[in-house]
């Protein structure tokens, strides 16, 4: 089966600019996650969707970050305006809603550099 | 809150056995997962423990002690391709919501 797709793979922007990332989860996966991974750290959950509803966005900096999941499938994550500290890899993951092992499948990520 | 502790780096030689420990403090604990991530790659699932004891999957095994808030990942017959970062992650449940919290990762370097 096809894995989680993300685009773009790399993005370089200047601070105060805006940027958007796209994710297409594995077909049939109801749960979708966006993580931020800063170099040398583990992934940090930003937002979790169940179908097209938000389950958890407690760690999303809502003054500058926004996310949506259209029709319970694809999702976009936006940053506006970007700050230097937003430089990181943004990972999208998906999982089956009732997976016993709670296995998450990650996409290749988008590496964002803010200058 | 949630906190996880694991060593930042481990070095071992090909063919050896290495153990990566993870201690955690968390509320609503449900289970412990392990993920592998090669440089520039995506994290990939290795194992999950919900109950105390050892789970074995090929060369990799994972252990959990809920009473000690402790787990480890055991890698046997190390190969060069095992050089990667390994993350423990706690699965928590609250009000029907399941979430993973990742540790900072252990960078494993396998030497010839």
Coordinates of N, CA and C in Angstrom, one line a residue:
Chain A
X1 N 0.8 -1.2 0.0 CA 0.0 0.0 0.0 C 0.9 1.2 0.0
X2 N 0.3 2.3 -0.6 CA 1.1 3.6 -0.6 C 1.2 4.1 0.8
X3 N 2.4 4.8 1.1 CA 2.6 5.3 2.4 C 2.0 6.7 2.5
X4 N 2.4 7.4 3.6 CA 2.0 8.8 3.8 C 2.8 9.7 2.9
X5 N 2.1 10.5 2.2 CA 2.8 11.5 1.2 C 2.8 12.9 1.8
X6 N 3.9 13.6 1.6 CA 4.0 14.9 2.1 C 4.7 15.8 1.0
X7 N 4.3 17.0 0.9 CA 5.0 17.9 0.0 C 4.9 19.4 0.6
X8 N 5.8 20.2 0.3 CA 7.1 19.9 -0.4 C 8.1 19.1 0.6
X9 N 9.2 18.7 0.1 CA 10.1 18.0 0.9 C 11.0 19.0 1.6
X10 N 11.3 20.1 1.0 CA 12.1 21.1 1.5 C 11.5 22.5 1.2
X11 N 11.7 23.4 2.2 CA 11.2 24.8 2.0 C 12.1 25.7 2.7
X12 N 12.5 26.8 2.0 CA 13.3 27.9 2.7 C 12.5 29.2 2.5
X13 N 12.3 29.8 3.6 CA 11.6 31.1 3.6 C 12.2 32.1 4.6
X14 N 11.9 33.3 4.4 CA 12.4 34.3 5.3 C 11.4 34.5 6.5
X15 N 11.9 35.0 7.6 CA 11.0 35.2 8.7 C 9.9 36.2 8.3
X16 N 8.8 36.0 8.9 CA 7.6 36.8 8.7 C 6.8 36.4 7.4
X17 N 7.4 35.5 6.6 CA 6.7 34.9 5.5 C 5.7 33.8 5.9
X18 N 4.9 33.4 5.0 CA 4.0 32.3 5.3 C 4.4 31.1 4.5
X19 N 3.9 29.9 5.0 CA 4.2 28.7 4.3 C 3.1 27.7 4.6
X20 N 2.9 26.7 3.7 CA 1.9 25.7 3.9 C 2.5 24.3 3.5
X21 N 2.1 23.3 4.3 CA 2.6 22.0 4.0 C 1.3 21.1 3.7
X22 N 1.5 20.1 2.9 CA 0.4 19.2 2.5 C 0.7 17.8 2.9
X23 N -0.3 17.1 3.3 CA -0.2 15.7 3.7 C -1.4 14.8 3.2
X24 N -1.0 13.7 2.6 CA -2.1 12.7 2.2 C -1.8 11.4 2.9
X25 N -2.7 11.1 3.9 CA -2.4 9.9 4.7 C -2.7 8.6 4.0
X26 N -2.4 7.5 4.6 CA -2.7 6.2 4.1 C -4.2 6.0 3.9
X27 N -4.6 5.4 2.8 CA -6.0 5.3 2.6 C -6.7 4.5 3.7
X28 N -7.8 5.0 4.2 CA -8.5 4.3 5.3 C -8.1 4.7 6.7
X29 N -7.0 5.4 6.8 CA -6.6 5.8 8.1 C -7.4 7.0 8.6
X30 N -8.2 6.9 9.7 CA -9.0 7.9 10.2 C -8.3 9.0 10.9
X31 N -7.2 8.6 11.6 CA -6.5 9.6 12.4 C -5.2 10.1 11.7
X32 N -5.1 11.4 11.8 CA -4.0 12.1 11.2 C -3.3 13.0 12.2
X33 N -2.0 13.1 12.2 CA -1.2 13.9 13.1 C -0.2 14.7 12.4
X34 N 0.0 15.9 12.9 CA 1.2 16.7 12.5 C 2.1 16.9 13.7
X35 N 3.4 16.6 13.4 CA 4.4 16.7 14.4 C 5.5 17.7 13.9
X36 N 6.1 18.4 14.9 CA 7.3 19.2 14.7 C 8.5 18.5 15.3
X37 N 9.5 18.3 14.5 CA 10.7 17.7 15.0 C 11.9 18.7 14.8
X38 N 12.4 19.2 15.9 CA 13.5 20.1 15.9 C 14.8 19.2 15.9
X39 N 15.8 19.6 15.3 CA 17.0 18.8 15.2 C 17.5 18.4 16.5
X40 N 17.7 17.1 16.7 CA 18.3 16.5 17.9 C 17.2 16.2 18.9
X41 N 15.9 16.4 18.6 CA 14.8 16.1 19.5 C 13.8 15.1 18.9
X42 N 13.0 14.6 19.8 CA 11.9 13.7 19.3 C 10.8 14.5 18.7
X43 N 9.9 13.9 17.9 CA 8.7 14.5 17.3 C 7.8 15.1 18.4
X44 N 7.3 16.3 18.2 CA 6.4 16.9 19.2 C 5.0 17.1 18.5
X45 N 4.0 16.5 19.1 CA 2.7 16.6 18.5 C 2.2 18.0 18.4
X46 N 1.7 18.5 17.3 CA 1.1 19.8 17.1 C -0.4 19.7 17.1
X47 N -0.9 18.7 16.3 CA -2.4 18.6 16.2 C -2.7 17.2 15.8
X48 N -3.9 16.7 16.2 CA -4.4 15.4 15.9 C -5.8 15.5 15.4
X49 N -6.1 14.9 14.3 CA -7.4 14.9 13.7 C -8.0 13.5 13.8
X50 N -9.3 13.4 14.0 CA -10.0 12.1 13.9 C -11.0 12.4 12.8
X51 N -10.9 11.7 11.6 CA -11.6 12.1 10.4 C -11.4 13.6 10.1
X52 N -12.4 14.4 10.1 CA -12.0 15.8 9.8 C -12.2 16.7 11.0
X53 N -12.3 16.1 12.2 CA -12.5 16.9 13.4 C -11.2 16.9 14.2
X54 N -10.9 18.0 14.9 CA -9.7 18.2 15.7 C -9.9 17.5 17.1
X55 N -9.0 16.6 17.4 CA -9.1 15.8 18.7 C -8.2 16.5 19.7
X56 N -7.0 17.0 19.3 CA -6.1 17.6 20.2 C -5.3 18.6 19.5
X57 N -5.3 19.9 19.9 CA -4.5 20.9 19.3 C -3.9 21.7 20.5
X58 N -3.7 21.1 21.6 CA -3.2 21.8 22.8 C -1.8 22.4 22.6
X59 N -1.0 21.8 21.8 CA 0.4 22.2 21.6 C 0.6 23.0 20.3
X60 N -0.4 23.4 19.7 CA -0.3 24.1 18.4 C -0.3 25.6 18.8
X61 N 0.7 26.3 18.3 CA 0.8 27.8 18.6 C -0.2 28.5 17.7
X62 N -1.4 28.7 18.2 CA -2.5 29.1 17.4 C -2.4 30.5 16.9
X63 N -1.5 31.3 17.4 CA -1.4 32.6 16.9 C -0.7 32.7 15.6
X64 N 0.0 31.6 15.2 CA 0.7 31.6 13.9 C 0.5 30.3 13.1
X65 N 0.1 29.2 13.8 CA -0.1 27.9 13.1 C -1.6 27.7 13.0
X66 N -2.0 27.1 11.8 CA -3.3 26.6 11.6 C -3.3 25.3 10.8
X67 N -4.3 24.5 10.9 CA -4.3 23.2 10.2 C -5.8 22.9 9.9
X68 N -6.0 22.2 8.8 CA -7.3 21.7 8.5 C -7.2 20.4 7.8
X69 N -8.2 19.6 7.9 CA -8.3 18.3 7.2 C -9.6 18.3 6.4
X70 N -9.4 18.3 5.1 CA -10.5 18.4 4.2 C -11.2 17.0 3.9
X71 N -12.5 17.0 4.2 CA -13.2 15.7 3.9 C -12.6 14.5 4.5
X72 N -11.9 14.7 5.6 CA -11.4 13.6 6.4 C -10.3 12.9 5.7
X73 N -9.6 13.5 4.7 CA -8.5 12.8 4.0 C -7.3 13.7 4.1
X74 N -7.0 14.5 3.0 CA -5.8 15.3 3.0 C -5.9 16.4 4.1
X75 N -4.6 16.9 4.4 CA -4.5 17.9 5.5 C -3.5 18.9 5.1
X76 N -3.7 20.1 5.5 CA -2.7 21.2 5.3 C -2.3 21.8 6.6
X77 N -1.1 22.1 6.8 CA -0.6 22.9 8.0 C 0.0 24.2 7.5
X78 N -0.4 25.3 8.1 CA 0.1 26.6 7.7 C 0.8 27.3 8.8
X79 N 1.8 28.1 8.5 CA 2.5 28.9 9.4 C 2.5 30.3 8.9
X80 N 1.9 31.3 9.7 CA 1.9 32.6 9.2 C 1.8 33.6 10.4
X81 N 2.8 34.4 10.6 CA 4.1 34.5 10.0 C 5.1 33.6 10.6
X82 N 6.1 33.2 9.8 CA 7.1 32.3 10.4 C 8.1 33.0 11.2
X83 N 8.7 32.3 12.2 CA 9.7 32.8 13.0 C 11.0 31.9 12.8
X84 N 12.1 32.4 13.2 CA 13.3 31.6 13.1 C 13.2 30.3 13.8
X85 N 12.6 30.3 15.0 CA 12.5 29.0 15.8 C 11.5 28.0 15.2
X86 N 10.9 28.3 14.1 CA 10.0 27.4 13.4 C 10.8 26.4 12.5
X87 N 12.1 26.7 12.4 CA 13.0 25.8 11.5 C 13.0 24.5 12.2
X88 N 12.5 23.5 11.4 CA 12.3 22.1 11.9 C 11.9 21.2 10.7
X89 N 11.7 20.0 11.0 CA 11.1 19.0 10.1 C 9.6 18.9 10.6
X90 N 8.7 19.0 9.6 CA 7.3 18.8 10.0 C 6.8 17.5 9.4
X91 N 6.5 16.6 10.3 CA 6.1 15.3 10.0 C 4.6 15.1 10.1
X92 N 4.1 14.4 9.1 CA 2.7 14.0 9.1 C 2.6 12.5 9.3
X93 N 1.7 12.0 10.1 CA 1.5 10.6 10.4 C 0.1 10.3 10.4
X94 N -0.2 9.0 10.1 CA -1.6 8.5 10.2 C -1.7 7.2 10.8
X95 N -2.9 6.8 11.3 CA -3.1 5.5 12.0 C -4.5 5.1 11.8
X96 N -4.7 3.8 12.0 CA -6.1 3.3 12.0 C -6.7 3.8 13.4
X97 N -8.0 4.1 13.4 CA -8.6 4.6 14.6 C -8.5 3.7 15.7
X98 N -8.7 2.4 15.5 CA -8.7 1.4 16.6 C -7.6 0.5 16.6
X99 N -6.4 0.9 16.1 CA -5.3 0.0 16.0 C -4.8 -0.4 17.5
X100 N -4.8 -1.7 17.7 CA -4.4 -2.1 19.1 C -3.0 -1.7 19.5
X101 N -2.1 -1.7 18.5 CA -0.7 -1.3 18.8 C -0.5 0.2 18.7
X102 N -1.5 0.9 18.2 CA -1.4 2.3 18.0 C -0.2 2.7 17.2
X103 N 0.0 1.9 16.1 CA 1.1 2.1 15.3 C 0.8 3.3 14.4
X104 N 1.8 4.3 14.4 CA 1.6 5.4 13.5 C 2.6 5.3 12.3
X105 N 2.1 5.7 11.2 CA 2.9 5.6 9.9 C 3.3 7.0 9.6
X106 N 4.6 7.3 9.5 CA 5.0 8.7 9.2 C 5.4 8.9 7.7
X107 N 5.1 10.1 7.3 CA 5.6 10.5 6.0 C 7.0 10.9 6.0
X108 N 7.6 11.3 4.9 CA 9.1 11.7 4.8 C 9.4 13.0 5.5
X109 N 8.3 13.8 5.7 CA 8.5 15.1 6.3 C 8.9 16.2 5.4
X110 N 8.6 17.5 5.9 CA 9.0 18.7 5.1 C 10.1 19.4 6.0
X111 N 11.3 19.6 5.5 CA 12.3 20.3 6.2 C 12.2 21.8 5.9
X112 N 11.8 22.6 7.0 CA 11.6 24.0 6.8 C 12.8 24.7 7.4
X113 N 13.3 25.6 6.6 CA 14.4 26.5 7.1 C 13.9 28.0 7.0
X114 N 13.9 28.7 8.2 CA 13.5 30.0 8.2 C 14.7 30.9 8.4
X115 N 14.9 31.8 7.5 CA 16.2 32.7 7.6 C 15.8 34.1 8.0
Chain B
X1 N 2.2 16.4 33.7 CA 2.9 16.5 32.4 C 3.5 15.2 32.1
X2 N 4.2 15.2 31.0 CA 4.8 13.9 30.5 C 6.3 14.2 30.5
X3 N 7.2 13.2 30.9 CA 8.6 13.3 30.7 C 9.2 11.9 30.4
X4 N 10.1 11.8 29.6 CA 10.8 10.6 29.2 C 12.3 10.8 29.2
X5 N 13.0 9.9 29.7 CA 14.5 10.0 29.8 C 15.1 8.8 29.1
X6 N 16.0 9.0 28.2 CA 16.8 8.0 27.5 C 18.1 8.5 27.2
X7 N 19.2 7.6 27.1 CA 20.5 8.1 26.9 C 20.6 8.8 25.5
X8 N 21.4 9.8 25.4 CA 21.5 10.5 24.1 C 22.3 9.8 23.1
X9 N 23.3 9.0 23.5 CA 24.1 8.3 22.5 C 24.6 7.0 23.0
X10 N 24.7 6.0 22.2 CA 25.2 4.7 22.5 C 26.0 4.2 21.3
X11 N 27.2 3.6 21.6 CA 28.1 3.1 20.6 C 28.3 1.6 20.8
X12 N 28.2 0.8 19.8 CA 28.5 -0.6 19.9 C 29.1 -1.2 18.6
X13 N 29.6 -2.4 18.6 CA 30.2 -3.0 17.4 C 29.3 -4.0 16.8
X14 N 29.5 -4.2 15.5 CA 28.7 -5.2 14.7 C 28.7 -6.5 15.5
X15 N 27.5 -7.1 15.5 CA 27.4 -8.5 16.1 C 27.1 -8.4 17.6
X16 N 27.3 -7.3 18.2 CA 27.1 -7.2 19.6 C 25.6 -7.0 20.0
X17 N 25.3 -6.9 21.3 CA 24.0 -6.7 21.8 C 24.0 -5.3 22.5
X18 N 23.0 -4.5 22.3 CA 22.9 -3.2 22.9 C 21.5 -3.0 23.5
X19 N 21.4 -2.4 24.7 CA 20.2 -2.1 25.4 C 20.0 -0.6 25.5
X20 N 18.9 -0.1 25.1 CA 18.6 1.3 25.2 C 17.4 1.4 26.2
X21 N 17.7 2.1 27.3 CA 16.8 2.3 28.4 C 15.9 3.5 28.3
X22 N 14.7 3.4 28.9 CA 13.8 4.5 28.8 C 13.0 4.6 30.1
X23 N 13.1 5.7 30.8 CA 12.2 5.8 32.0 C 11.3 7.0 31.7
X24 N 10.1 6.9 32.3 CA 9.1 7.8 32.0 C 8.3 8.2 33.3
X25 N 7.7 9.4 33.2 CA 6.7 9.9 34.2 C 5.6 10.5 33.4
X26 N 4.4 9.9 33.6 CA 3.3 10.3 32.8 C 2.0 9.9 33.5
X27 N 1.0 10.7 33.2 CA -0.4 10.3 33.7 C -1.2 9.7 32.6
X28 N -2.1 8.8 32.9 CA -2.9 8.2 31.9 C -2.1 7.2 31.0
X29 N -1.0 6.6 31.6 CA -0.2 5.7 30.8 C -0.9 4.5 30.3
X30 N -0.7 4.2 29.0 CA -1.4 3.1 28.4 C -0.4 2.1 27.9
X31 N 0.7 2.5 27.3 CA 1.7 1.6 26.8 C 3.0 2.4 26.3
X32 N 4.0 1.6 26.0 CA 5.3 2.2 25.5 C 5.6 1.7 24.2
X33 N 5.9 2.6 23.3 CA 6.3 2.3 21.9 C 7.8 2.6 21.6
X34 N 8.3 2.0 20.6 CA 9.7 2.3 20.2 C 9.6 2.6 18.7
X35 N 10.4 3.6 18.2 CA 10.5 4.0 16.8 C 11.9 4.2 16.5
X36 N 12.2 3.8 15.2 CA 13.6 4.0 14.7 C 13.5 5.1 13.6
X37 N 14.6 5.9 13.6 CA 14.6 6.9 12.6 C 16.1 7.1 12.1
X38 N 16.3 6.8 10.8 CA 17.6 7.0 10.2 C 17.7 8.5 9.8
X39 N 18.9 9.0 9.7 CA 19.2 10.4 9.4 C 18.4 10.7 8.1
X40 N 17.6 11.8 8.2 CA 16.9 12.3 7.0 C 15.7 11.5 6.7
X41 N 15.4 10.4 7.5 CA 14.2 9.6 7.2 C 13.1 9.8 8.1
X42 N 12.0 9.0 7.9 CA 10.8 9.1 8.7 C 10.9 8.1 9.9
X43 N 10.4 8.4 11.1 CA 10.3 7.4 12.1 C 9.5 6.2 11.7
X44 N 10.0 5.0 12.0 CA 9.2 3.8 11.7 C 9.0 3.0 13.0
X45 N 7.9 2.4 13.1 CA 7.4 1.7 14.3 C 8.3 0.4 14.4
X46 N 8.7 0.2 15.7 CA 9.4 -1.1 16.0 C 8.6 -2.0 16.9
X47 N 8.1 -1.5 18.0 CA 7.4 -2.3 18.9 C 6.5 -1.5 19.8
X48 N 5.6 -2.3 20.5 CA 4.7 -1.7 21.5 C 4.5 -2.7 22.6
X49 N 4.6 -2.1 23.9 CA 4.3 -2.9 25.1 C 3.2 -2.3 25.8
X50 N 2.1 -3.0 26.1 CA 1.0 -2.6 26.9 C 1.1 -3.2 28.3
X51 N 1.6 -4.5 28.3 CA 1.7 -5.2 29.5 C 3.2 -5.4 29.9
X52 N 3.4 -5.7 31.2 CA 4.8 -6.0 31.7 C 5.3 -7.2 31.0
X53 N 6.6 -7.2 30.7 CA 7.3 -8.3 30.1 C 8.0 -8.0 28.8
X54 N 8.5 -9.0 28.2 CA 9.3 -8.9 27.0 C 8.5 -9.3 25.7
X55 N 8.7 -8.4 24.7 CA 8.1 -8.7 23.4 C 9.2 -8.9 22.4
X56 N 9.2 -9.9 21.7 CA 10.3 -10.2 20.8 C 9.9 -10.2 19.3
X57 N 10.6 -9.4 18.5 CA 10.3 -9.3 17.1 C 11.7 -9.5 16.3
X58 N 12.0 -10.7 16.0 CA 13.3 -10.9 15.3 C 14.5 -10.5 16.1
X59 N 15.3 -9.6 15.6 CA 16.5 -9.2 16.4 C 16.2 -8.2 17.5
X60 N 15.0 -7.6 17.4 CA 14.7 -6.6 18.4 C 13.7 -7.1 19.4
X61 N 13.9 -6.7 20.7 CA 13.0 -7.1 21.8 C 12.7 -5.8 22.6
X62 N 11.6 -5.7 23.2 CA 11.2 -4.6 24.0 C 10.6 -5.1 25.3
X63 N 11.0 -4.4 26.4 CA 10.6 -4.8 27.7 C 9.9 -3.6 28.4
X64 N 8.9 -3.9 29.2 CA 8.2 -2.9 30.0 C 8.0 -3.4 31.4
X65 N 8.2 -2.5 32.4 CA 7.9 -2.7 33.8 C 7.0 -1.5 34.2
X66 N 5.7 -1.7 34.3 CA 4.8 -0.6 34.6 C 5.0 -0.1 36.0
X67 N 5.4 -1.0 36.9 CA 5.6 -0.6 38.3 C 6.8 0.3 38.5
X68 N 7.8 0.1 37.6 CA 9.0 0.9 37.7 C 9.0 2.0 36.7
X69 N 8.0 2.2 35.9 CA 7.9 3.2 34.9 C 9.2 3.2 34.0
X70 N 9.5 2.0 33.5 CA 10.8 1.7 32.9 C 10.6 0.7 31.7
X71 N 11.3 1.0 30.7 CA 11.3 0.0 29.6 C 12.6 0.0 28.9
X72 N 12.9 -0.9 28.0 CA 14.1 -0.9 27.2 C 13.9 -1.6 25.9
X73 N 14.7 -1.2 25.0 CA 14.8 -1.8 23.6 C 16.1 -2.6 23.6
X74 N 16.0 -3.8 23.2 CA 17.2 -4.7 23.1 C 17.5 -5.0 21.6
X75 N 18.6 -4.7 21.1 CA 19.0 -5.0 19.7 C 20.1 -6.0 19.7
X76 N 19.8 -7.2 19.1 CA 20.8 -8.2 19.0 C 21.4 -8.4 17.7
X77 N 22.6 -9.0 17.6 CA 23.3 -9.2 16.4 C 23.4 -7.9 15.5
X78 N 23.9 -6.9 16.2 CA 23.9 -5.6 15.5 C 24.5 -5.6 14.1
X79 N 23.9 -4.8 13.3 CA 24.3 -4.6 11.9 C 24.6 -3.2 11.7
X80 N 25.4 -2.9 10.7 CA 25.7 -1.5 10.4 C 24.4 -0.7 10.1
X81 N 23.4 -1.3 9.5 CA 22.2 -0.6 9.1 C 21.4 -0.2 10.3
X82 N 21.7 -0.8 11.5 CA 21.0 -0.4 12.7 C 21.4 1.0 13.3
X83 N 22.5 1.5 12.7 CA 22.9 2.9 13.1 C 21.7 3.9 12.8
X84 N 21.2 4.4 13.8 CA 20.0 5.3 13.7 C 19.7 5.9 15.0
X85 N 18.6 6.7 15.1 CA 18.1 7.2 16.4 C 16.9 6.4 16.8
X86 N 16.8 6.1 18.1 CA 15.8 5.2 18.6 C 15.0 6.1 19.6
X87 N 13.7 6.1 19.4 CA 12.8 6.9 20.3 C 11.9 6.0 21.1
X88 N 11.8 6.2 22.4 CA 10.7 5.6 23.1 C 9.6 6.7 23.2
X89 N 8.4 6.2 23.3 CA 7.2 7.1 23.3 C 6.1 6.5 24.1
X90 N 5.6 7.3 25.0 CA 4.5 6.8 25.9 C 3.2 7.1 25.2
X91 N 2.3 6.1 25.3 CA 0.9 6.2 24.8 C 0.1 6.5 26.0
X92 N -0.7 7.6 25.9 CA -1.6 7.9 27.0 C -3.0 8.0 26.5
X93 N -3.9 7.7 27.4 CA -5.3 7.8 27.0 C -6.0 8.7 28.0
X94 N -6.9 9.6 27.5 CA -7.7 10.4 28.3 C -8.9 10.9 27.5
X95 N -10.0 10.8 28.1 CA -11.3 11.1 27.5 C -11.4 10.7 26.1
X96 N -11.1 9.4 25.9 CA -11.2 8.8 24.5 C -10.1 9.2 23.5
X97 N -9.2 10.0 24.0 CA -8.1 10.5 23.1 C -6.8 9.8 23.4
X98 N -6.2 9.2 22.4 CA -4.9 8.6 22.5 C -3.8 9.4 21.9
X99 N -2.7 9.6 22.6 CA -1.6 10.4 22.1 C -0.3 9.8 22.5
X100 N 0.7 10.0 21.6 CA 2.1 9.6 21.8 C 2.9 10.8 22.2
X101 N 3.7 10.6 23.2 CA 4.7 11.6 23.6 C 6.1 10.9 23.4
X102 N 7.0 11.6 22.6 CA 8.3 11.0 22.3 C 9.3 11.5 23.2
X103 N 10.3 10.6 23.5 CA 11.5 11.1 24.2 C 12.4 11.8 23.2
X104 N 13.6 12.2 23.6 CA 14.5 13.0 22.8 C 15.3 12.1 21.9
X105 N 15.3 10.8 22.1 CA 16.0 9.9 21.2 C 17.4 9.5 21.7
X106 N 17.8 8.3 21.3 CA 19.1 7.7 21.5 C 19.8 7.5 20.2
X107 N 20.9 8.1 19.9 CA 21.6 7.9 18.7 C 22.5 6.7 18.8
X108 N 22.2 5.7 18.1 CA 23.1 4.4 18.1 C 24.0 4.5 16.9
X109 N 25.3 4.3 17.3 CA 26.3 4.2 16.2 C 26.9 2.8 16.3
X110 N 26.8 2.1 15.2 CA 27.3 0.7 15.1 C 28.7 0.8 14.4
X111 N 29.7 0.3 15.0 CA 31.0 0.4 14.4 C 31.4 -1.0 13.9
X112 N 32.3 -1.1 12.8 CA 32.7 -2.4 12.3 C 33.6 -3.1 13.3

